[in-house]
GROMACS .gro file of C-alpha atoms in nm:
model
  503
    1MET     CA    1   1.656   0.236   2.790
    2PRO     CA    2   1.367   0.400   2.983
    3ILE     CA    3   1.430   0.723   2.798
    4CYS     CA    4   1.417   0.537   2.466
    5ALA     CA    5   1.093   0.365   2.571
    6LEU     CA    6   0.942   0.697   2.671
    7LEU     CA    7   1.033   0.860   2.338
    8PHE     CA    8   0.900   0.575   2.134
    9THR     CA    9   0.578   0.565   2.342
   10SER     CA   10   0.525   0.934   2.262
   11LEU     CA   11   0.582   0.873   1.893
   12TYR     CA   12   0.347   0.578   1.894
   13ILE     CA   13   0.062   0.775   2.053
   14LEU     CA   14   0.116   1.057   1.798
   15CYS     CA   15   0.111   0.813   1.500
   16HIS     CA   16  -0.199   0.653   1.646
   17PHE     CA   17  -0.388   0.980   1.624
   18ILE     CA   18  -0.254   1.043   1.274
   19ILE     CA   19  -0.363   0.710   1.140
   20THR     CA   20  -0.704   0.734   1.318
   21HIS     CA   21  -0.757   1.059   1.137
   22PHE     CA   22  -0.719   0.889   0.802
   23LYS     CA   23  -0.849   0.539   0.852
   24LYS     CA   24  -1.184   0.417   0.716
   25HIS     CA   25  -1.405   0.339   1.017
   26THR     CA   26  -1.619   0.086   0.847
   27ASP     CA   27  -1.314  -0.150   0.826
   28PHE     CA   28  -1.283  -0.162   1.209
   29THR     CA   29  -1.647  -0.200   1.314
   30ALA     CA   30  -1.786  -0.540   1.407
   31VAL     CA   31  -2.116  -0.497   1.228
   32HIS     CA   32  -2.048  -0.760   0.963
   33ASP     CA   33  -1.772  -0.983   1.096
   34ASP     CA   34  -1.596  -0.963   1.437
   35GLU     CA   35  -1.299  -1.162   1.302
   36ASP     CA   36  -1.236  -0.919   1.017
   37ALA     CA   37  -1.256  -0.625   1.248
   38ALA     CA   38  -1.010  -0.783   1.500
   39VAL     CA   39  -0.770  -0.867   1.216
   40ASN     CA   40  -0.787  -0.511   1.088
   41ARG     CA   41  -0.717  -0.379   1.438
   42ILE     CA   42  -0.410  -0.594   1.470
   43ALA     CA   43  -0.279  -0.480   1.127
   44LEU     CA   44  -0.355  -0.119   1.225
   45GLY     CA   45  -0.136  -0.157   1.537
   46LEU     CA   46   0.154  -0.288   1.321
   47CYS     CA   47   0.104   0.013   1.086
   48THR     CA   48   0.116   0.250   1.385
   49PHE     CA   49   0.438   0.088   1.507
   50THR     CA   50   0.597   0.118   1.156
   51LEU     CA   51   0.492   0.486   1.125
   52ALA     CA   52   0.640   0.559   1.469
   53VAL     CA   53   0.966   0.398   1.354
   54ALA     CA   54   0.955   0.614   1.043
   55LEU     CA   55   0.903   0.929   1.244
   56GLY     CA   56   1.190   0.817   1.478
   57ALA     CA   57   1.418   0.780   1.174
   58VAL     CA   58   1.335   1.137   1.067
   59LEU     CA   59   1.420   1.273   1.413
   60LEU     CA   60   1.754   1.079   1.438
   61LEU     CA   61   1.987   1.342   1.284
   62PRO     CA   62   1.807   1.649   1.422
   63PHE     CA   63   1.807   1.497   1.775
   64SER     CA   64   2.173   1.401   1.751
   65ILE     CA   65   2.286   1.744   1.623
   66SER     CA   66   2.073   1.931   1.881
   67SER     CA   67   2.209   1.706   2.159
   68ASN     CA   68   2.567   1.783   2.062
   69GLU     CA   69   2.502   2.159   2.063
   70VAL     CA   70   2.323   2.143   2.402
   71LEU     CA   71   2.617   1.950   2.551
   72LEU     CA   72   2.860   2.204   2.408
   73SER     CA   73   2.661   2.493   2.561
   74PHE     CA   74   2.595   2.335   2.903
   75PRO     CA   75   2.876   2.079   2.962
   76GLN     CA   76   2.836   2.060   3.343
   77ASN     CA   77   2.463   2.104   3.376
   78TYR     CA   78   2.315   1.838   3.610
   79TYR     CA   79   1.978   1.820   3.439
   80ILE     CA   80   2.113   1.713   3.104
   81GLN     CA   81   2.342   1.436   3.218
   82TRP     CA   82   2.102   1.189   3.071
   83LEU     CA   83   2.183   1.325   2.727
   84ASN     CA   84   2.504   1.144   2.630
   85GLY     CA   85   2.657   0.952   2.350
   86SER     CA   86   2.539   0.622   2.478
   87LEU     CA   87   2.172   0.730   2.449
   88VAL     CA   88   2.219   0.864   2.097
   89HIS     CA   89   2.405   0.554   1.982
   90GLY     CA   90   2.134   0.337   2.130
   91LEU     CA   91   1.865   0.532   1.947
   92TRP     CA   92   2.045   0.482   1.619
   93ASN     CA   93   2.077   0.105   1.677
   94LEU     CA   94   1.710   0.071   1.779
   95VAL     CA   95   1.584   0.265   1.479
   96PHE     CA   96   1.797   0.051   1.247
   97LEU     CA   97   1.668  -0.272   1.407
   98PHE     CA   98   1.304  -0.170   1.404
   99SER     CA   99   1.333  -0.040   1.048
  100ASN     CA  100   1.466  -0.379   0.933
  101MET     CA  101   1.198  -0.561   1.127
  102SER     CA  102   0.915  -0.345   1.001
  103LEU     CA  103   1.023  -0.361   0.636
  104VAL     CA  104   1.108  -0.732   0.623
  105PHE     CA  105   0.856  -0.888   0.857
  106LEU     CA  106   0.583  -0.663   1.012
  107MET     CA  107   0.440  -0.487   0.705
  108PRO     CA  108   0.442  -0.806   0.486
  109PHE     CA  109   0.276  -0.985   0.775
  110ALA     CA  110   0.011  -0.706   0.812
  111TYR     CA  111  -0.072  -0.717   0.445
  112PHE     CA  112  -0.094  -1.099   0.417
  113PHE     CA  113  -0.278  -1.115   0.741
  114THR     CA  114  -0.553  -0.891   0.609
  115GLU     CA  115  -0.579  -1.090   0.291
  116SER     CA  116  -0.572  -1.439   0.447
  117GLU     CA  117  -0.874  -1.660   0.519
  118GLY     CA  118  -0.711  -1.968   0.655
  119PHE     CA  119  -0.621  -2.291   0.480
  120ALA     CA  120  -0.888  -2.490   0.310
  121GLY     CA  121  -1.051  -2.737   0.546
  122SER     CA  122  -0.908  -2.577   0.860
  123LYS     CA  123  -1.119  -2.433   1.139
  124LYS     CA  124  -1.200  -2.069   1.085
  125GLY     CA  125  -1.061  -1.807   1.318
  126ILE     CA  126  -0.778  -1.568   1.380
  127MET     CA  127  -0.517  -1.850   1.447
  128ALA     CA  128  -0.597  -2.006   1.113
  129ARG     CA  129  -0.521  -1.671   0.947
  130VAL     CA  130  -0.194  -1.650   1.154
  131TYR     CA  131  -0.086  -1.994   1.035
  132GLU     CA  132  -0.154  -1.911   0.668
  133THR     CA  133   0.019  -1.574   0.696
  134SER     CA  134   0.324  -1.733   0.864
  135VAL     CA  135   0.360  -1.990   0.590
  136VAL     CA  136   0.325  -1.730   0.312
  137LEU     CA  137   0.573  -1.507   0.483
  138LEU     CA  138   0.821  -1.793   0.530
  139LEU     CA  139   0.805  -1.876   0.161
  140LEU     CA  140   0.854  -1.511   0.072
  141THR     CA  141   1.152  -1.487   0.304
  142LEU     CA  142   1.320  -1.790   0.146
  143LEU     CA  143   1.253  -1.647  -0.199
  144VAL     CA  144   1.413  -1.312  -0.108
  145LEU     CA  145   1.714  -1.474   0.066
  146GLY     CA  146   1.760  -1.692  -0.239
  147MET     CA  147   1.766  -1.397  -0.463
  148VAL     CA  148   2.012  -1.220  -0.242
  149TRP     CA  149   2.230  -1.534  -0.228
  150VAL     CA  150   2.232  -1.558  -0.608
  151ALA     CA  151   2.314  -1.188  -0.650
  152SER     CA  152   2.595  -1.210  -0.391
  153ALA     CA  153   2.745  -1.516  -0.563
  154ILE     CA  154   2.737  -1.340  -0.899
  155ILE     CA  155   2.896  -1.015  -0.776
  156GLY     CA  156   3.169  -1.170  -0.551
  157ASN     CA  157   3.374  -1.466  -0.680
  158ASP     CA  158   3.660  -1.452  -0.432
  159ALA     CA  159   3.705  -1.688  -0.139
  160ALA     CA  160   3.608  -1.438   0.121
  161SER     CA  161   3.282  -1.358  -0.054
  162ARG     CA  162   3.199  -1.732  -0.092
  163GLN     CA  163   3.267  -1.781   0.281
  164SER     CA  164   3.038  -1.491   0.373
  165LEU     CA  165   2.748  -1.649   0.186
  166TYR     CA  166   2.693  -1.878   0.483
  167ASP     CA  167   2.671  -1.597   0.741
  168LEU     CA  168   2.310  -1.489   0.767
  169TRP     CA  169   2.324  -1.234   1.046
  170GLU     CA  170   2.644  -1.057   0.968
  171TYR     CA  171   2.617  -1.062   0.590
  172TYR     CA  172   2.268  -1.123   0.453
  173LEU     CA  173   2.054  -0.884   0.660
  174PRO     CA  174   2.300  -0.587   0.634
  175TYR     CA  175   2.333  -0.655   0.255
  176LEU     CA  176   1.962  -0.677   0.214
  177TYR     CA  177   1.907  -0.352   0.406
  178SER     CA  178   2.189  -0.191   0.215
  179CYS     CA  179   1.992  -0.262  -0.105
  180ILE     CA  180   1.670  -0.127   0.052
  181SER     CA  181   1.862   0.190   0.173
  182LEU     CA  182   2.007   0.240  -0.181
  183PHE     CA  183   1.654   0.215  -0.324
  184GLY     CA  184   1.534   0.470  -0.066
  185VAL     CA  185   1.814   0.706  -0.138
  186LEU     CA  186   1.751   0.684  -0.512
  187LEU     CA  187   1.378   0.743  -0.443
  188LEU     CA  188   1.475   1.055  -0.249
  189LEU     CA  189   1.690   1.167  -0.533
  190LEU     CA  190   1.388   1.161  -0.766
  191CYS     CA  191   1.124   1.295  -0.525
  192THR     CA  192   1.310   1.569  -0.340
  193PRO     CA  193   1.399   1.797  -0.644
  194PHE     CA  194   1.041   1.760  -0.770
  195GLY     CA  195   0.913   1.829  -0.420
  196LEU     CA  196   1.130   2.138  -0.382
  197SER     CA  197   0.973   2.291  -0.692
  198THR     CA  198   0.627   2.176  -0.592
  199MET     CA  199   0.651   2.338  -0.251
  200PHE     CA  200   0.612   2.675  -0.407
  201THR     CA  201   0.279   2.566  -0.570
  202VAL     CA  202   0.146   2.400  -0.255
  203THR     CA  203   0.234   2.705  -0.038
  204GLY     CA  204   0.070   2.934  -0.296
  205LYS     CA  205  -0.252   2.736  -0.264
  206LEU     CA  206  -0.246   2.747   0.114
  207LEU     CA  207  -0.170   3.117   0.149
  208VAL     CA  208  -0.357   3.426   0.017
  209LYS     CA  209  -0.175   3.595  -0.268
  210PRO     CA  210  -0.149   3.979  -0.278
  211ARG     CA  211  -0.421   4.153  -0.481
  212LEU     CA  212  -0.156   4.242  -0.736
  213LEU     CA  213  -0.141   3.871  -0.847
  214GLU     CA  214  -0.509   3.786  -0.830
  215ASP     CA  215  -0.853   3.943  -0.803
  216LEU     CA  216  -1.038   3.753  -0.536
  217GLU     CA  217  -1.355   3.970  -0.553
  218GLU     CA  218  -1.400   3.893  -0.922
  219GLN     CA  219  -1.336   3.523  -0.875
  220LEU     CA  220  -1.574   3.511  -0.579
  221SER     CA  221  -1.847   3.691  -0.775
  222CYS     CA  222  -1.815   3.457  -1.074
  223THR     CA  223  -1.813   3.151  -0.842
  224ARG     CA  224  -2.128   3.267  -0.674
  225LEU     CA  225  -2.295   3.306  -1.011
  226GLU     CA  226  -2.198   2.957  -1.117
  227GLU     CA  227  -2.327   2.816  -0.782
  228ALA     CA  228  -2.664   2.993  -0.823
  229ALA     CA  229  -2.683   2.873  -1.180
  230MET     CA  230  -2.621   2.514  -1.078
  231SER     CA  231  -2.874   2.543  -0.799
  232ARG     CA  232  -3.133   2.673  -1.050
  233GLN     CA  233  -3.060   2.380  -1.283
  234ILE     CA  234  -3.089   2.120  -1.008
  235SER     CA  235  -3.416   2.264  -0.881
  236SER     CA  236  -3.570   2.285  -1.225
  237GLY     CA  237  -3.430   1.957  -1.346
  238LYS     CA  238  -3.308   2.091  -1.684
  239ALA     CA  239  -3.098   2.375  -1.827
  240SER     CA  240  -3.327   2.434  -2.133
  241CYS     CA  241  -3.598   2.273  -2.338
  242TRP     CA  242  -3.360   2.078  -2.561
  243LEU     CA  243  -3.082   1.988  -2.316
  244ASN     CA  244  -3.107   1.687  -2.078
  245LEU     CA  245  -2.879   1.684  -1.777
  246ASN     CA  246  -2.717   1.411  -1.570
  247MET     CA  247  -2.835   1.514  -1.226
  248GLU     CA  248  -2.578   1.307  -1.041
  249LEU     CA  249  -2.291   1.475  -1.232
  250LEU     CA  250  -2.461   1.812  -1.189
  251ARG     CA  251  -2.473   1.766  -0.813
  252GLU     CA  252  -2.105   1.676  -0.799
  253GLN     CA  253  -2.026   1.989  -0.996
  254PHE     CA  254  -2.246   2.192  -0.761
  255PHE     CA  255  -2.065   2.065  -0.448
  256ALA     CA  256  -1.732   2.128  -0.610
  257ILE     CA  257  -1.831   2.489  -0.693
  258ARG     CA  258  -1.966   2.540  -0.345
  259SER     CA  259  -1.639   2.409  -0.189
  260LYS     CA  260  -1.447   2.648  -0.417
  261ARG     CA  261  -1.673   2.941  -0.315
  262GLN     CA  262  -1.623   2.864   0.054
  263LYS     CA  263  -1.244   2.855   0.012
  264LEU     CA  264  -1.253   3.184  -0.179
  265GLU     CA  265  -1.460   3.340   0.095
  266LEU     CA  266  -1.208   3.232   0.358
  267ARG     CA  267  -0.927   3.377   0.157
  268HIS     CA  268  -1.125   3.697   0.095
  269GLN     CA  269  -1.164   3.741   0.470
  270ALA     CA  270  -0.789   3.723   0.529
  271SER     CA  271  -0.628   4.026   0.688
  272PRO     CA  272  -0.398   4.263   0.478
  273TRP     CA  273  -0.102   4.137   0.684
  274GLN     CA  274  -0.169   3.779   0.577
  275ARG     CA  275  -0.219   3.884   0.215
  276ASN     CA  276   0.059   4.137   0.166
  277LEU     CA  277   0.322   4.003   0.405
  278GLY     CA  278   0.267   3.631   0.459
  279TYR     CA  279   0.283   3.523   0.097
  280PRO     CA  280   0.602   3.708   0.004
  281LEU     CA  281   0.780   3.601   0.323
  282ALA     CA  282   0.684   3.233   0.273
  283MET     CA  283   0.806   3.242  -0.097
  284LEU     CA  284   1.130   3.413   0.003
  285GLY     CA  285   1.182   3.158   0.282
  286LEU     CA  286   1.129   2.860   0.050
  287LEU     CA  287   1.361   3.021  -0.210
  288ALA     CA  288   1.629   3.082   0.056
  289LEU     CA  289   1.615   2.723   0.193
  290THR     CA  290   1.623   2.577  -0.162
  291GLY     CA  291   1.907   2.792  -0.264
  292ILE     CA  292   2.110   2.714   0.049
  293SER     CA  293   2.054   2.340  -0.005
  294VAL     CA  294   2.177   2.362  -0.369
  295LEU     CA  295   2.480   2.575  -0.265
  296ILE     CA  296   2.575   2.328   0.010
  297VAL     CA  297   2.562   2.042  -0.235
  298CYS     CA  298   2.774   2.228  -0.488
  299PHE     CA  299   3.034   2.305  -0.221
  300HIS     CA  300   3.030   1.935  -0.113
  301ILE     CA  301   3.094   1.834  -0.473
  302LEU     CA  302   3.410   2.044  -0.468
  303GLU     CA  303   3.508   1.889  -0.137
  304LEU     CA  304   3.469   1.542  -0.286
  305LEU     CA  305   3.709   1.631  -0.559
  306LEU     CA  306   3.977   1.772  -0.321
  307ASP     CA  307   3.944   1.583   0.011
  308ASP     CA  308   3.872   1.218   0.088
  309ALA     CA  309   3.738   1.310   0.431
  310ALA     CA  310   3.423   1.451   0.263
  311MET     CA  311   3.313   1.095   0.186
  312PRO     CA  312   3.030   0.964   0.410
  313ARG     CA  313   3.149   0.716   0.665
  314GLY     CA  314   3.025   0.528   0.964
  315ILE     CA  315   3.153   0.542   1.321
  316GLN     CA  316   3.082   0.314   1.624
  317ASP     CA  317   3.124   0.567   1.900
  318ALA     CA  318   2.925   0.893   1.928
  319SER     CA  319   3.157   1.155   2.078
  320LEU     CA  320   2.911   1.430   2.169
  321GLY     CA  321   2.989   1.761   2.334
  322ARG     CA  322   3.343   1.799   2.204
  323VAL     CA  323   3.320   1.996   1.879
  324SER     CA  324   3.039   2.148   1.674
  325PHE     CA  325   2.945   1.986   1.353
  326SER     CA  326   2.920   2.314   1.175
  327ILE     CA  327   3.177   2.588   1.114
  328PHE     CA  328   2.912   2.851   1.209
  329GLY     CA  329   2.852   2.699   1.557
  330SER     CA  330   2.504   2.680   1.698
  331PHE     CA  331   2.351   2.881   1.415
  332GLY     CA  332   2.491   2.646   1.152
  333ALA     CA  333   2.369   2.343   1.350
  334ALA     CA  334   2.016   2.499   1.370
  335LEU     CA  335   2.029   2.562   0.997
  336GLN     CA  336   2.124   2.199   0.941
  337VAL     CA  337   1.828   2.084   1.139
  338VAL     CA  338   1.593   2.308   0.947
  339LEU     CA  339   1.727   2.193   0.611
  340ILE     CA  340   1.693   1.826   0.710
  341PHE     CA  341   1.325   1.881   0.803
  342TYR     CA  342   1.270   2.087   0.484
  343LEU     CA  343   1.425   1.822   0.259
  344MET     CA  344   1.211   1.555   0.424
  345VAL     CA  345   0.891   1.748   0.378
  346SER     CA  346   0.981   1.823   0.022
  347SER     CA  347   1.048   1.457  -0.044
  348VAL     CA  348   0.710   1.358   0.085
  349VAL     CA  349   0.536   1.632  -0.112
  350GLY     CA  350   0.728   1.527  -0.428
  351PHE     CA  351   0.645   1.156  -0.361
  352TYR     CA  352   0.267   1.216  -0.335
  353SER     CA  353   0.270   1.470  -0.621
  354SER     CA  354   0.439   1.229  -0.865
  355PRO     CA  355   0.205   1.049  -1.112
  356LEU     CA  356   0.326   0.713  -0.997
  357PHE     CA  357   0.228   0.749  -0.629
  358THR     CA  358  -0.070   0.990  -0.652
  359GLN     CA  359  -0.306   0.698  -0.585
  360LEU     CA  360  -0.141   0.643  -0.245
  361LEU     CA  361  -0.240   0.982  -0.112
  362PRO     CA  362  -0.458   0.917   0.198
  363GLU     CA  363  -0.805   1.069   0.239
  364ARG     CA  364  -0.951   1.184   0.559
  365GLN     CA  365  -1.171   0.921   0.729
  366ASP     CA  366  -1.181   0.723   0.400
  367THR     CA  367  -0.846   0.549   0.358
  368PRO     CA  368  -0.868   0.162   0.337
  369LEU     CA  369  -0.626  -0.049   0.535
  370THR     CA  370  -0.424  -0.169   0.235
  371LYS     CA  371  -0.354   0.186   0.131
  372ILE     CA  372  -0.250   0.266   0.494
  373ILE     CA  373   0.000  -0.022   0.479
  374GLY     CA  374   0.135   0.109   0.146
  375ASN     CA  375   0.170   0.458   0.294
  376CYS     CA  376   0.358   0.334   0.602
  377VAL     CA  377   0.598   0.128   0.390
  378SER     CA  378   0.667   0.417   0.158
  379LEU     CA  379   0.723   0.665   0.441
  380LEU     CA  380   0.953   0.416   0.619
  381VAL     CA  381   1.165   0.370   0.311
  382LEU     CA  382   1.194   0.744   0.267
  383SER     CA  383   1.259   0.827   0.633
  384SER     CA  384   1.509   0.543   0.700
  385ALA     CA  385   1.717   0.667   0.404
  386LEU     CA  386   1.707   1.030   0.526
  387PRO     CA  387   2.022   1.011   0.748
  388VAL     CA  388   2.227   0.857   0.469
  389PHE     CA  389   2.073   1.101   0.219
  390SER     CA  390   2.167   1.410   0.430
  391ARG     CA  391   2.523   1.283   0.502
  392THR     CA  392   2.582   1.187   0.136
  393LEU     CA  393   2.485   1.538   0.017
  394GLY     CA  394   2.693   1.705   0.281
  395ILE     CA  395   2.390   1.877   0.454
  396THR     CA  396   2.545   1.776   0.783
  397ARG     CA  397   2.882   1.659   0.906
  398PHE     CA  398   2.742   1.425   1.162
  399ASP     CA  399   2.882   1.084   1.076
  400LEU     CA  400   2.644   0.782   1.050
  401LEU     CA  401   2.629   0.581   1.371
  402GLY     CA  402   2.588   0.207   1.407
  403ASP     CA  403   2.487  -0.007   1.113
  404PHE     CA  404   2.378   0.300   0.908
  405GLY     CA  405   2.746   0.340   0.806
  406ARG     CA  406   2.797  -0.023   0.698
  407PHE     CA  407   2.637   0.016   0.361
  408ASN     CA  408   2.860  -0.116   0.083
  409TRP     CA  409   2.795   0.162  -0.162
  410LEU     CA  410   2.888   0.449   0.076
  411GLY     CA  411   3.260   0.398   0.009
  412ASN     CA  412   3.219   0.419  -0.367
  413PHE     CA  413   3.344   0.761  -0.477
  414TYR     CA  414   3.174   0.749  -0.818
  415ILE     CA  415   2.832   0.666  -0.672
  416VAL     CA  416   2.851   0.943  -0.412
  417PHE     CA  417   2.985   1.203  -0.665
  418LEU     CA  418   2.728   1.122  -0.931
  419TYR     CA  419   2.455   1.130  -0.668
  420ASN     CA  420   2.553   1.485  -0.563
  421MET     CA  421   2.575   1.599  -0.925
  422GLY     CA  422   2.236   1.441  -1.003
  423PHE     CA  423   2.075   1.616  -0.706
  424ALA     CA  424   2.215   1.957  -0.792
  425GLY     CA  425   2.127   1.921  -1.160
  426LEU     CA  426   1.775   1.789  -1.101
  427THR     CA  427   1.694   2.049  -0.846
  428THR     CA  428   1.810   2.333  -1.066
  429LEU     CA  429   1.624   2.198  -1.365
  430CYS     CA  430   1.297   2.154  -1.168
  431LEU     CA  431   1.325   2.502  -1.020
  432VAL     CA  432   1.390   2.668  -1.354
  433LYS     CA  433   1.105   2.480  -1.519
  434ARG     CA  434   0.869   2.566  -1.234
  435VAL     CA  435   0.961   2.936  -1.233
  436SER     CA  436   0.922   2.964  -1.606
  437TRP     CA  437   0.580   2.795  -1.592
  438ALA     CA  438   0.476   3.021  -1.307
  439VAL     CA  439   0.574   3.336  -1.508
  440GLN     CA  440   0.386   3.210  -1.808
  441ALA     CA  441   0.079   3.127  -1.606
  442GLU     CA  442   0.078   3.473  -1.442
  443LEU     CA  443   0.106   3.634  -1.788
  444ILE     CA  444  -0.179   3.425  -1.921
  445CYS     CA  445  -0.382   3.508  -1.617
  446ALA     CA  446  -0.316   3.878  -1.649
  447PHE     CA  447  -0.404   3.895  -2.017
  448GLY     CA  448  -0.678   3.632  -2.034
  449GLU     CA  449  -0.847   3.622  -1.694
  450ASP     CA  450  -1.093   3.903  -1.759
  451ARG     CA  451  -1.211   3.737  -2.080
  452ASP     CA  452  -1.254   3.404  -1.900
  453MET     CA  453  -1.433   3.561  -1.606
  454ARG     CA  454  -1.664   3.746  -1.847
  455THR     CA  455  -1.743   3.422  -2.033
  456GLN     CA  456  -1.824   3.238  -1.709
  457GLY     CA  457  -2.045   3.526  -1.592
  458GLN     CA  458  -2.227   3.526  -1.925
  459GLN     CA  459  -2.302   3.156  -1.898
  460ALA     CA  460  -2.423   3.181  -1.539
  461LEU     CA  461  -2.639   3.479  -1.618
  462LEU     CA  462  -2.799   3.292  -1.908
  463VAL     CA  463  -2.885   3.003  -1.696
  464LEU     CA  464  -3.006   3.215  -1.410
  465GLY     CA  465  -3.224   3.420  -1.647
  466ASP     CA  466  -3.388   3.100  -1.767
  467ARG     CA  467  -3.457   3.257  -2.102
  468ASN     CA  468  -3.317   3.218  -2.453
  469VAL     CA  469  -3.124   3.538  -2.476
  470SER     CA  470  -2.830   3.618  -2.698
  471PRO     CA  471  -2.478   3.629  -2.553
  472LEU     CA  472  -2.373   3.942  -2.360
  473PRO     CA  473  -2.206   4.207  -2.576
  474PRO     CA  474  -1.825   4.236  -2.573
  475TRP     CA  475  -1.839   4.572  -2.393
  476TRP     CA  476  -2.003   4.411  -2.084
  477PRO     CA  477  -1.763   4.502  -1.802
  478ALA     CA  478  -1.650   4.245  -1.543
  479GLY     CA  479  -1.733   4.491  -1.260
  480TRP     CA  480  -2.109   4.466  -1.343
  481LEU     CA  481  -2.120   4.098  -1.256
  482SER     CA  482  -2.176   4.150  -0.887
  483ALA     CA  483  -2.460   4.390  -0.953
  484ALA     CA  484  -2.622   4.150  -1.199
  485GLU     CA  485  -2.582   3.867  -0.953
  486ARG     CA  486  -2.760   4.053  -0.672
  487ALA     CA  487  -3.047   4.140  -0.912
  488LEU     CA  488  -3.086   3.783  -1.040
  489MET     CA  489  -3.052   3.617  -0.693
  490ALA     CA  490  -3.311   3.852  -0.534
  491PRO     CA  491  -3.642   3.686  -0.450
  492GLY     CA  492  -3.887   3.694  -0.747
  493ALA     CA  493  -3.621   3.813  -0.983
  494SER     CA  494  -3.674   3.717  -1.345
  495GLY     CA  495  -3.440   3.679  -1.638
  496MET     CA  496  -3.277   3.969  -1.808
  497SER     CA  497  -3.482   4.095  -2.097
  498GLU     CA  498  -3.225   4.343  -2.228
  499TYR     CA  499  -2.875   4.451  -2.170
  500PRO     CA  500  -2.781   4.752  -1.963
  501ARG     CA  501  -2.673   5.039  -2.172
  502GLU     CA  502  -2.330   5.189  -2.168
  503SER     CA  503  -2.312   5.512  -1.970
   0.00000   0.00000   0.00000
């Protein structure tokens, strides 16, 4: 128990710093109302607890697999005697309990607590909000339990099912969490394939591409021209004698172009090793991890057809240090851990990249409390379903411990089989679609980028010149843009009166 408390305290501190990085500070200051600030701080503490539980659920399988391999490698080591099956089993039970408590009670309480004002006629204060929130939460609990009771009565008509309807702790709560887990697993099924394909785009934006794929110098030159043109328009207050400008919109465009220019300068300053080695290695690594994941799922589909032991199941005793959970030993176990983390990151990327949940994406120092609550709930649903998701797809052979293996749908062969087929098919479809779009974009960029760059440079030069000149001729090379930019941005420079002649 002290080790579990130490681990959870570490996760809580880490999650506190993460939420502090995104929260909106004006919601927690006591400038306008001390009561609202105190309520928001209490809700923020509940969100931090929930996010710590979500992070603990992500680490469950990797910690269990790593512990088994450590005990196999050092069975008689005195310093790792604390690492045993009892500790791992206790962690699984605690994560399951806290996940239920956070989803069913803490997060609804945090949301209603921030929206409450107290009953009409009651004395204002935090306790009045607590009473109102408790009543609303009680009514919501009765509504949900009633819906679960009706669904259970419709599904099961035998005597055993009718008898179990009166057992709240042994039947209702596991059945309710089984439905939540099924929803989380289905959400992972939709988000993970989309995230696996989106990871290539996200990584391409973070890393510097080789010069073969893009011309940073030309992009930087044109961006500087656009920034200088925007600055000239803002300082003069108009673009020409007949065109009126929305200055607020113009400033927003100017700051966007400046941010783009700063990012391009950082990428331009990257070393040749980062540009020519980092990007290809990252793309190959992502492709390898995605391909291995799909191959493992395809192999697991064949196992499901031939062997009943491939079905996910739950166990009550964690026998660690006896046998490896991978046929490749420690290397296979390490690969399983990497794949689990990779699938989780891909699911989060796919979740926030999907059109339905794009609005939930947190912003640095500008995320309201209600959005923080929504993010914590979403991440907890995804992370608590990750162990079941990984075992259902055959990513790991580690059986589900505790109440994670009591879900009713895990024993249904058709659900598990169709789930594996759906994951393999959706992932392959998303990858093929993403690769075909990437090739098409590169071809368009290769054949049409020079023309687009020349057009942007012409527009910027016309604005900078501040004269009514005719468009630049078609033979104007893109390589002259940087020279024209330096001439126009020099102090006292005037507009171009004539085009440079071809040499």
